[in-house]
């Protein structure tokens, strides 16, 4: 399932994790 794949990808891909953090920061700034 998606819920299982997402944490796995983030856990093994530092770049994906970094991008995810940037997206969250931008989202917070826009709100």
PDB file of C-alpha atoms in Angstrom:
ATOM      1  CA  UNK A   1       0.000   0.000   0.000  1.00  0.00           C
ATOM      2  CA  UNK A   2       0.953   3.642  -0.370  1.00  0.00           C
ATOM      3  CA  UNK A   3       1.293   4.014   3.409  1.00  0.00           C
ATOM      4  CA  UNK A   4       3.929   1.313   3.413  1.00  0.00           C
ATOM      5  CA  UNK A   5       5.834   2.534   0.368  1.00  0.00           C
ATOM      6  CA  UNK A   6       6.105   6.172   1.374  1.00  0.00           C
ATOM      7  CA  UNK A   7       8.035   5.686   4.654  1.00  0.00           C
ATOM      8  CA  UNK A   8      10.238   3.120   2.930  1.00  0.00           C
ATOM      9  CA  UNK A   9      11.173   5.564   0.162  1.00  0.00           C
ATOM     10  CA  UNK A  10      11.829   8.362   2.646  1.00  0.00           C
ATOM     11  CA  UNK A  11      13.909   6.074   4.835  1.00  0.00           C
ATOM     12  CA  UNK A  12      16.167   5.027   1.968  1.00  0.00           C
ATOM     13  CA  UNK A  13      16.305   8.238  -0.039  1.00  0.00           C
ATOM     14  CA  UNK A  14      17.795  11.295   1.658  1.00  0.00           C
ATOM     15  CA  UNK A  15      17.068  13.440  -1.398  1.00  0.00           C
ATOM     16  CA  UNK A  16      13.379  12.551  -1.305  1.00  0.00           C
ATOM     17  CA  UNK A  17      13.270  13.320   2.418  1.00  0.00           C
ATOM     18  CA  UNK A  18      14.967  16.687   1.874  1.00  0.00           C
ATOM     19  CA  UNK A  19      12.519  17.552  -0.911  1.00  0.00           C
ATOM     20  CA  UNK A  20       9.595  16.553   1.284  1.00  0.00           C
ATOM     21  CA  UNK A  21      10.846  18.884   4.030  1.00  0.00           C
ATOM     22  CA  UNK A  22      11.193  21.785   1.581  1.00  0.00           C
ATOM     23  CA  UNK A  23       7.650  21.246   0.324  1.00  0.00           C
ATOM     24  CA  UNK A  24       6.359  21.302   3.907  1.00  0.00           C
ATOM     25  CA  UNK A  25       8.255  24.510   4.676  1.00  0.00           C
ATOM     26  CA  UNK A  26       6.907  26.212   1.547  1.00  0.00           C
ATOM     27  CA  UNK A  27       3.390  25.038   2.388  1.00  0.00           C
ATOM     28  CA  UNK A  28       3.655  26.506   5.891  1.00  0.00           C
ATOM     29  CA  UNK A  29       5.040  29.794   4.570  1.00  0.00           C
ATOM     30  CA  UNK A  30       2.169  30.162   2.096  1.00  0.00           C
ATOM     31  CA  UNK A  31      -0.359  29.633   4.857  1.00  0.00           C
TER      32      UNK A  31
END
